[in-house]
Amino acid sequence: MNAAMRVALSISALALLLASPAMTQDRQPPTSIAAPWDLPFLPPAPQWDGASRALLRDAGDPWATDFERDPAHDFSPNYAATRGWFDRLDAASDLIRIEAFGTSPEGRQMYAVIASKDGGAFDPSKPVLLAQAGIHPGEIDGKDAGMMLLRDIAFYGKSDLLDRVNLILIPILSVDGHERASPYSRPNQRGPRIQGWRNTATNQNLNRDFMKLDQVEMRALRGLMLKYRPDLYLDIHVTDGMDYQYDVTFGFNGENDAWSRSPAIAAWLDDRFKPAMNAALEGQGHIPGELVFGIDDANPKAGFSDGGLGERFSNGWGSAARVPTVLIENHSLKPYEQRVLGTYVLIEESLRRLAKDGAALRSAIQADSALRPAEIPANFQPDPTPASTRTFKGIRYETYDSPASGRREIRWLGQADPEPWQVPFFGSRPTLTLARPEAYWVPAHRADIIERLRLHGIEMETLHDGRTVSVEMLRLQQPTLAGRANEGRVAVNIAGVETERRDWTYAPGSVRVSTDQPLGDVVVLLLEPQSSESFFAWGLFPEVLSRVEYIEGYAIAPLAERMLAADPALRAEFEARLSAEPDFAANGDARLQWFYERTPFYDDRFQLYPIGRETGA
Ligand SMILES: [Zn+2]
């Protein structure tokens, strides 16, 4: 079969799928399709019958969720059905209310479900837990777990959880992606049988947008967080990647490193949160594990890394912003029921832990928010040498010759390996250190950048009259554009910066952004162009890479001749270049360009980063 025939065949198979009931919005399971992708092809999962199954309510219970009503516990309701169920809960319980916090690009309301005994306003002395599901809508375990838990808080004897804590649940963050639903969204994942899509309507991955804040969903989320200031933020996902015994893994930045942007918070998470979660999950028949990423798909025992997740991710951002953030990754090959129940246990235990230890966490947040490090490590890369060896609960596997790939492939066998693995663990290390200036000056003409800083909650001083300030300006060295788009942006890399002390006049509307504030580290990471998480690196300043004006040969040649005659040092430099670089010597345009760059006619703002640094010097 030639390639064109194969494409034609796939298209007709696709047309069949599109016409099938499986693709409609009612999320019914596929019934009549016999394509190979409807046959089970995932590795088996170990049998599981954890104690947390007692949390499930009978299908006949008036408050049973759609997940519980499904005999296979493999179903998650769509946006409308989810909202309908929460509206009913809201109407029936004084403890529950719904708060809209944004509108998606496709016009859907984004909402949070708030559980509190405080009525309309939170008692500020109570810690706040924010549990967020569906930033990746195919990974929706937190929604169905949250529905059960809120129901149990409202009606089934768990209202005491709210005595000392408030809970905000975002059941679906990426609401548009959630409605791009089908059985074919998550090929590596065991349930629910209809799943949402990873990216948004604008094809964006929201868990890369915590810093640049391009997307309305993330701007809305940031607004909600600034309003309620959660003490603990759970970002609930499902993994891809290798098989292992653990069904619930979780982690946070600072966990595995000698350093942390938020050391006191990391210590609280390490000492108080993690052991409590592990004990609760184990007590309910789950197998909690550390958040790790395999480094070699072909060799599961080659080692694990911490992923080096930077500030574009929830947990990286949380560490820099001093918002205690835990990334939960349930294991994709475990059945949906097991994952949802594990998530329920983890959210419930998080509430109990906050009730018990919330004051200590508040102190840790305060301590970390007061940090003003003079040097800020950035641009993390995997460490080439392992930091330690870890004991790991592996799943047995074998390899076989695949006629499809023409090489050895892994076949996971779905059985716990009775022998614990000893596996090297690789951390991450910074490849750049950024010095913290006193402030940055953002010119009024980049109102969009100023707006993004505001959305972050960063404080700034706005100029009402123009002002001339002595600042350090950065000349960008050897900028290169990435060869492909990433998240709708074309990233820009630079080899370095050269600093120039300048008196710069800022127009009214320009802002001074002090780094002496709790979000000061975020400011530096956003505004230093060498930071891989900066607005510049994401490609938000392409205009400074274009040079404007030029000089005709008939003008620059005689001017250059006069420069040579007038300046012996310049002549010596020029002649050295001629003898060192024959290509340059043979290129008349390049020679004239060399002189042009040394005249005051040359574009002074070419590759000049428009945000100034205010330093003590
Ligand atoms: Zn995810």
PDB file of N, CA and C in Angstrom, residues 379-449:
ATOM      1  N   ASN A 379      17.141  29.083  34.433  1.00  0.00           N
ATOM      2  CA  ASN A 379      17.408  28.238  33.257  1.00  0.00           C
ATOM      3  C   ASN A 379      17.915  26.852  33.662  1.00  0.00           C
ATOM      4  N   PHE A 380      17.054  26.111  34.291  1.00  0.00           N
ATOM      5  CA  PHE A 380      17.442  24.813  34.833  1.00  0.00           C
ATOM      6  C   PHE A 380      17.557  23.749  33.747  1.00  0.00           C
ATOM      7  N   GLN A 381      18.543  22.919  33.916  1.00  0.00           N
ATOM      8  CA  GLN A 381      18.772  21.788  33.009  1.00  0.00           C
ATOM      9  C   GLN A 381      18.968  20.538  33.873  1.00  0.00           C
ATOM     10  N   PRO A 382      18.680  19.377  33.289  1.00  0.00           N
ATOM     11  CA  PRO A 382      18.912  18.145  34.060  1.00  0.00           C
ATOM     12  C   PRO A 382      20.379  18.026  34.447  1.00  0.00           C
ATOM     13  N   ASP A 383      20.585  17.583  35.674  1.00  0.00           N
ATOM     14  CA  ASP A 383      21.937  17.359  36.148  1.00  0.00           C
ATOM     15  C   ASP A 383      22.504  16.120  35.454  1.00  0.00           C
ATOM     16  N   PRO A 384      23.721  16.194  34.954  1.00  0.00           N
ATOM     17  CA  PRO A 384      24.259  15.014  34.256  1.00  0.00           C
ATOM     18  C   PRO A 384      24.675  13.879  35.188  1.00  0.00           C
ATOM     19  N   THR A 385      24.871  14.189  36.462  1.00  0.00           N
ATOM     20  CA  THR A 385      25.239  13.107  37.389  1.00  0.00           C
ATOM     21  C   THR A 385      24.107  12.897  38.389  1.00  0.00           C
ATOM     22  N   PRO A 386      23.841  11.627  38.726  1.00  0.00           N
ATOM     23  CA  PRO A 386      22.718  11.362  39.628  1.00  0.00           C
ATOM     24  C   PRO A 386      22.977  11.924  41.024  1.00  0.00           C
ATOM     25  N   ALA A 387      21.897  12.440  41.619  1.00  0.00           N
ATOM     26  CA  ALA A 387      22.015  12.999  42.966  1.00  0.00           C
ATOM     27  C   ALA A 387      21.969  11.892  44.003  1.00  0.00           C
ATOM     28  N   SER A 388      21.285  10.798  43.678  1.00  0.00           N
ATOM     29  CA  SER A 388      21.113   9.726  44.667  1.00  0.00           C
ATOM     30  C   SER A 388      20.580   8.489  43.956  1.00  0.00           C
ATOM     31  N   THR A 389      20.476   7.434  44.713  1.00  0.00           N
ATOM     32  CA  THR A 389      19.811   6.225  44.210  1.00  0.00           C
ATOM     33  C   THR A 389      18.551   6.024  45.044  1.00  0.00           C
ATOM     34  N   ARG A 390      17.450   5.722  44.375  1.00  0.00           N
ATOM     35  CA  ARG A 390      16.189   5.597  45.101  1.00  0.00           C
ATOM     36  C   ARG A 390      15.634   4.177  44.952  1.00  0.00           C
ATOM     37  N   THR A 391      14.942   3.777  45.992  1.00  0.00           N
ATOM     38  CA  THR A 391      14.214   2.511  45.926  1.00  0.00           C
ATOM     39  C   THR A 391      12.876   2.777  45.247  1.00  0.00           C
ATOM     40  N   PHE A 392      12.518   1.913  44.329  1.00  0.00           N
ATOM     41  CA  PHE A 392      11.379   2.199  43.467  1.00  0.00           C
ATOM     42  C   PHE A 392      10.520   0.951  43.320  1.00  0.00           C
ATOM     43  N   LYS A 393       9.201   1.148  43.400  1.00  0.00           N
ATOM     44  CA  LYS A 393       8.264   0.027  43.251  1.00  0.00           C
ATOM     45  C   LYS A 393       7.921  -0.153  41.777  1.00  0.00           C
ATOM     46  N   GLY A 394       8.639  -1.022  41.129  1.00  0.00           N
ATOM     47  CA  GLY A 394       8.494  -1.186  39.681  1.00  0.00           C
ATOM     48  C   GLY A 394       7.413  -2.181  39.293  1.00  0.00           C
ATOM     49  N   ILE A 395       7.088  -2.138  38.035  1.00  0.00           N
ATOM     50  CA  ILE A 395       6.190  -3.125  37.409  1.00  0.00           C
ATOM     51  C   ILE A 395       7.062  -3.986  36.486  1.00  0.00           C
ATOM     52  N   ARG A 396       6.793  -5.273  36.473  1.00  0.00           N
ATOM     53  CA  ARG A 396       7.600  -6.162  35.630  1.00  0.00           C
ATOM     54  C   ARG A 396       7.377  -5.854  34.151  1.00  0.00           C
ATOM     55  N   TYR A 397       8.430  -6.059  33.385  1.00  0.00           N
ATOM     56  CA  TYR A 397       8.324  -5.828  31.938  1.00  0.00           C
ATOM     57  C   TYR A 397       9.257  -6.769  31.204  1.00  0.00           C
ATOM     58  N   GLU A 398       9.005  -6.878  29.914  1.00  0.00           N
ATOM     59  CA  GLU A 398       9.926  -7.615  29.061  1.00  0.00           C
ATOM     60  C   GLU A 398      10.084  -6.817  27.777  1.00  0.00           C
ATOM     61  N   THR A 399      11.008  -7.222  26.925  1.00  0.00           N
ATOM     62  CA  THR A 399      11.127  -6.572  25.625  1.00  0.00           C
ATOM     63  C   THR A 399      10.871  -7.615  24.547  1.00  0.00           C
ATOM     64  N   TYR A 400      10.455  -7.134  23.392  1.00  0.00           N
ATOM     65  CA  TYR A 400      10.147  -8.046  22.285  1.00  0.00           C
ATOM     66  C   TYR A 400      10.444  -7.339  20.972  1.00  0.00           C
ATOM     67  N   ASP A 401      10.560  -8.123  19.899  1.00  0.00           N
ATOM     68  CA  ASP A 401      10.792  -7.558  18.572  1.00  0.00           C
ATOM     69  C   ASP A 401       9.462  -7.110  17.993  1.00  0.00           C
ATOM     70  N   SER A 402       9.347  -5.834  17.744  1.00  0.00           N
ATOM     71  CA  SER A 402       8.099  -5.325  17.171  1.00  0.00           C
ATOM     72  C   SER A 402       8.207  -5.259  15.654  1.00  0.00           C
ATOM     73  N   PRO A 403       7.307  -5.943  14.939  1.00  0.00           N
ATOM     74  CA  PRO A 403       7.330  -5.813  13.477  1.00  0.00           C
ATOM     75  C   PRO A 403       6.933  -4.400  13.051  1.00  0.00           C
ATOM     76  N   ALA A 404       6.221  -3.682  13.909  1.00  0.00           N
ATOM     77  CA  ALA A 404       5.825  -2.308  13.550  1.00  0.00           C
ATOM     78  C   ALA A 404       7.021  -1.355  13.613  1.00  0.00           C
ATOM     79  N   SER A 405       7.770  -1.400  14.701  1.00  0.00           N
ATOM     80  CA  SER A 405       8.891  -0.458  14.839  1.00  0.00           C
ATOM     81  C   SER A 405      10.185  -1.011  14.263  1.00  0.00           C
ATOM     82  N   GLY A 406      10.236  -2.331  14.128  1.00  0.00           N
ATOM     83  CA  GLY A 406      11.475  -2.922  13.645  1.00  0.00           C
ATOM     84  C   GLY A 406      12.581  -2.927  14.679  1.00  0.00           C
ATOM     85  N   ARG A 407      12.212  -2.799  15.959  1.00  0.00           N
ATOM     86  CA  ARG A 407      13.232  -2.827  17.019  1.00  0.00           C
ATOM     87  C   ARG A 407      12.621  -3.455  18.269  1.00  0.00           C
ATOM     88  N   ARG A 408      13.420  -3.534  19.317  1.00  0.00           N
ATOM     89  CA  ARG A 408      12.908  -4.058  20.590  1.00  0.00           C
ATOM     90  C   ARG A 408      11.991  -3.002  21.219  1.00  0.00           C
ATOM     91  N   GLU A 409      10.848  -3.434  21.692  1.00  0.00           N
ATOM     92  CA  GLU A 409       9.926  -2.537  22.399  1.00  0.00           C
ATOM     93  C   GLU A 409       9.652  -3.124  23.782  1.00  0.00           C
ATOM     94  N   ILE A 410       9.200  -2.231  24.670  1.00  0.00           N
ATOM     95  CA  ILE A 410       8.881  -2.648  26.044  1.00  0.00           C
ATOM     96  C   ILE A 410       7.449  -3.169  26.103  1.00  0.00           C
ATOM     97  N   ARG A 411       7.267  -4.253  26.810  1.00  0.00           N
ATOM     98  CA  ARG A 411       5.921  -4.739  27.094  1.00  0.00           C
ATOM     99  C   ARG A 411       5.774  -4.815  28.608  1.00  0.00           C
ATOM    100  N   TRP A 412       4.913  -3.930  29.162  1.00  0.00           N
ATOM    101  CA  TRP A 412       4.670  -3.940  30.603  1.00  0.00           C
ATOM    102  C   TRP A 412       3.706  -5.079  30.925  1.00  0.00           C
ATOM    103  N   LEU A 413       3.964  -5.795  32.018  1.00  0.00           N
ATOM    104  CA  LEU A 413       3.225  -7.027  32.285  1.00  0.00           C
ATOM    105  C   LEU A 413       2.121  -6.864  33.329  1.00  0.00           C
ATOM    106  N   GLY A 414       2.015  -5.662  33.924  1.00  0.00           N
ATOM    107  CA  GLY A 414       0.905  -5.424  34.853  1.00  0.00           C
ATOM    108  C   GLY A 414       1.062  -6.121  36.187  1.00  0.00           C
ATOM    109  N   GLN A 415       2.262  -6.630  36.495  1.00  0.00           N
ATOM    110  CA  GLN A 415       2.476  -7.301  37.788  1.00  0.00           C
ATOM    111  C   GLN A 415       3.557  -6.544  38.553  1.00  0.00           C
ATOM    112  N   ALA A 416       3.263  -6.341  39.851  1.00  0.00           N
ATOM    113  CA  ALA A 416       4.264  -5.681  40.689  1.00  0.00           C
ATOM    114  C   ALA A 416       5.535  -6.516  40.706  1.00  0.00           C
ATOM    115  N   ASP A 417       6.656  -5.852  40.527  1.00  0.00           N
ATOM    116  CA  ASP A 417       7.929  -6.550  40.641  1.00  0.00           C
ATOM    117  C   ASP A 417       8.204  -6.773  42.124  1.00  0.00           C
ATOM    118  N   PRO A 418       8.305  -8.023  42.573  1.00  0.00           N
ATOM    119  CA  PRO A 418       8.506  -8.251  44.017  1.00  0.00           C
ATOM    120  C   PRO A 418       9.855  -7.704  44.504  1.00  0.00           C
ATOM    121  N   GLU A 419      10.780  -7.552  43.579  1.00  0.00           N
ATOM    122  CA  GLU A 419      12.120  -7.055  43.909  1.00  0.00           C
ATOM    123  C   GLU A 419      12.118  -5.524  43.768  1.00  0.00           C
ATOM    124  N   PRO A 420      12.328  -4.758  44.829  1.00  0.00           N
ATOM    125  CA  PRO A 420      12.371  -3.293  44.652  1.00  0.00           C
ATOM    126  C   PRO A 420      13.528  -2.894  43.729  1.00  0.00           C
ATOM    127  N   TRP A 421      13.293  -1.885  42.908  1.00  0.00           N
ATOM    128  CA  TRP A 421      14.349  -1.412  42.015  1.00  0.00           C
ATOM    129  C   TRP A 421      15.227  -0.407  42.763  1.00  0.00           C
ATOM    130  N   GLN A 422      16.479  -0.383  42.401  1.00  0.00           N
ATOM    131  CA  GLN A 422      17.386   0.673  42.873  1.00  0.00           C
ATOM    132  C   GLN A 422      17.733   1.513  41.648  1.00  0.00           C
ATOM    133  N   VAL A 423      17.272   2.751  41.630  1.00  0.00           N
ATOM    134  CA  VAL A 423      17.329   3.525  40.402  1.00  0.00           C
ATOM    135  C   VAL A 423      18.014   4.861  40.652  1.00  0.00           C
ATOM    136  N   PRO A 424      18.931   5.270  39.762  1.00  0.00           N
ATOM    137  CA  PRO A 424      19.550   6.592  39.936  1.00  0.00           C
ATOM    138  C   PRO A 424      18.539   7.716  39.741  1.00  0.00           C
ATOM    139  N   PHE A 425      18.670   8.718  40.569  1.00  0.00           N
ATOM    140  CA  PHE A 425      17.778   9.882  40.488  1.00  0.00           C
ATOM    141  C   PHE A 425      18.588  11.122  40.123  1.00  0.00           C
ATOM    142  N   PHE A 426      18.141  11.815  39.068  1.00  0.00           N
ATOM    143  CA  PHE A 426      18.842  12.993  38.572  1.00  0.00           C
ATOM    144  C   PHE A 426      18.046  14.255  38.920  1.00  0.00           C
ATOM    145  N   GLY A 427      18.698  15.191  39.538  1.00  0.00           N
ATOM    146  CA  GLY A 427      18.054  16.473  39.822  1.00  0.00           C
ATOM    147  C   GLY A 427      18.251  17.455  38.676  1.00  0.00           C
ATOM    148  N   SER A 428      18.070  18.723  38.967  1.00  0.00           N
ATOM    149  CA  SER A 428      18.263  19.777  37.969  1.00  0.00           C
ATOM    150  C   SER A 428      19.203  20.809  38.539  1.00  0.00           C
ATOM    151  N   ARG A 429      19.839  21.554  37.657  1.00  0.00           N
ATOM    152  CA  ARG A 429      20.751  22.593  38.153  1.00  0.00           C
ATOM    153  C   ARG A 429      20.601  23.847  37.299  1.00  0.00           C
ATOM    154  N   PRO A 430      20.824  25.007  37.913  1.00  0.00           N
ATOM    155  CA  PRO A 430      20.705  26.248  37.147  1.00  0.00           C
ATOM    156  C   PRO A 430      21.890  26.403  36.201  1.00  0.00           C
ATOM    157  N   THR A 431      21.644  26.964  35.021  1.00  0.00           N
ATOM    158  CA  THR A 431      22.734  27.234  34.087  1.00  0.00           C
ATOM    159  C   THR A 431      22.963  28.738  33.942  1.00  0.00           C
ATOM    160  N   LEU A 432      22.257  29.527  34.743  1.00  0.00           N
ATOM    161  CA  LEU A 432      22.392  30.976  34.671  1.00  0.00           C
ATOM    162  C   LEU A 432      22.082  31.547  36.051  1.00  0.00           C
ATOM    163  N   THR A 433      22.819  32.583  36.426  1.00  0.00           N
ATOM    164  CA  THR A 433      22.520  33.288  37.670  1.00  0.00           C
ATOM    165  C   THR A 433      22.194  34.735  37.321  1.00  0.00           C
ATOM    166  N   LEU A 434      21.054  35.184  37.782  1.00  0.00           N
ATOM    167  CA  LEU A 434      20.614  36.552  37.480  1.00  0.00           C
ATOM    168  C   LEU A 434      20.827  37.414  38.714  1.00  0.00           C
ATOM    169  N   ALA A 435      21.406  38.607  38.490  1.00  0.00           N
ATOM    170  CA  ALA A 435      21.571  39.546  39.599  1.00  0.00           C
ATOM    171  C   ALA A 435      20.273  40.326  39.767  1.00  0.00           C
ATOM    172  N   ARG A 436      19.912  40.559  40.998  1.00  0.00           N
ATOM    173  CA  ARG A 436      18.663  41.251  41.288  1.00  0.00           C
ATOM    174  C   ARG A 436      18.919  42.760  41.292  1.00  0.00           C
ATOM    175  N   PRO A 437      18.372  43.503  40.324  1.00  0.00           N
ATOM    176  CA  PRO A 437      18.517  44.960  40.378  1.00  0.00           C
ATOM    177  C   PRO A 437      17.520  45.526  41.391  1.00  0.00           C
ATOM    178  N   GLU A 438      17.613  46.842  41.621  1.00  0.00           N
ATOM    179  CA  GLU A 438      16.643  47.428  42.551  1.00  0.00           C
ATOM    180  C   GLU A 438      15.258  47.507  41.922  1.00  0.00           C
ATOM    181  N   ALA A 439      15.261  47.779  40.613  1.00  0.00           N
ATOM    182  CA  ALA A 439      13.959  47.925  39.945  1.00  0.00           C
ATOM    183  C   ALA A 439      14.154  47.796  38.441  1.00  0.00           C
ATOM    184  N   TYR A 440      13.057  47.674  37.744  1.00  0.00           N
ATOM    185  CA  TYR A 440      13.044  47.745  36.279  1.00  0.00           C
ATOM    186  C   TYR A 440      12.150  48.906  35.865  1.00  0.00           C
ATOM    187  N   TRP A 441      12.491  49.467  34.712  1.00  0.00           N
ATOM    188  CA  TRP A 441      11.661  50.521  34.133  1.00  0.00           C
ATOM    189  C   TRP A 441      11.078  50.008  32.825  1.00  0.00           C
ATOM    190  N   VAL A 442       9.751  49.951  32.768  1.00  0.00           N
ATOM    191  CA  VAL A 442       9.073  49.471  31.560  1.00  0.00           C
ATOM    192  C   VAL A 442       8.438  50.673  30.875  1.00  0.00           C
ATOM    193  N   PRO A 443       8.822  50.929  29.603  1.00  0.00           N
ATOM    194  CA  PRO A 443       8.311  52.124  28.930  1.00  0.00           C
ATOM    195  C   PRO A 443       6.820  52.016  28.618  1.00  0.00           C
ATOM    196  N   ALA A 444       6.184  53.165  28.586  1.00  0.00           N
ATOM    197  CA  ALA A 444       4.731  53.227  28.389  1.00  0.00           C
ATOM    198  C   ALA A 444       4.295  52.555  27.093  1.00  0.00           C
ATOM    199  N   HIS A 445       5.187  52.560  26.086  1.00  0.00           N
ATOM    200  CA  HIS A 445       4.733  51.997  24.808  1.00  0.00           C
ATOM    201  C   HIS A 445       4.583  50.490  24.869  1.00  0.00           C
ATOM    202  N   ARG A 446       5.039  49.851  25.940  1.00  0.00           N
ATOM    203  CA  ARG A 446       4.756  48.418  26.106  1.00  0.00           C
ATOM    204  C   ARG A 446       3.685  48.215  27.183  1.00  0.00           C
ATOM    205  N   ALA A 447       2.539  48.857  26.910  1.00  0.00           N
ATOM    206  CA  ALA A 447       1.412  48.764  27.842  1.00  0.00           C
ATOM    207  C   ALA A 447       0.970  47.312  28.033  1.00  0.00           C
ATOM    208  N   ASP A 448       1.177  46.488  26.996  1.00  0.00           N
ATOM    209  CA  ASP A 448       0.768  45.078  27.121  1.00  0.00           C
ATOM    210  C   ASP A 448       1.622  44.341  28.153  1.00  0.00           C
ATOM    211  N   ILE A 449       2.914  44.680  28.210  1.00  0.00           N
ATOM    212  CA  ILE A 449       3.786  44.057  29.213  1.00  0.00           C
ATOM    213  C   ILE A 449       3.399  44.554  30.610  1.00  0.00           C
TER     214      ILE A 449
END
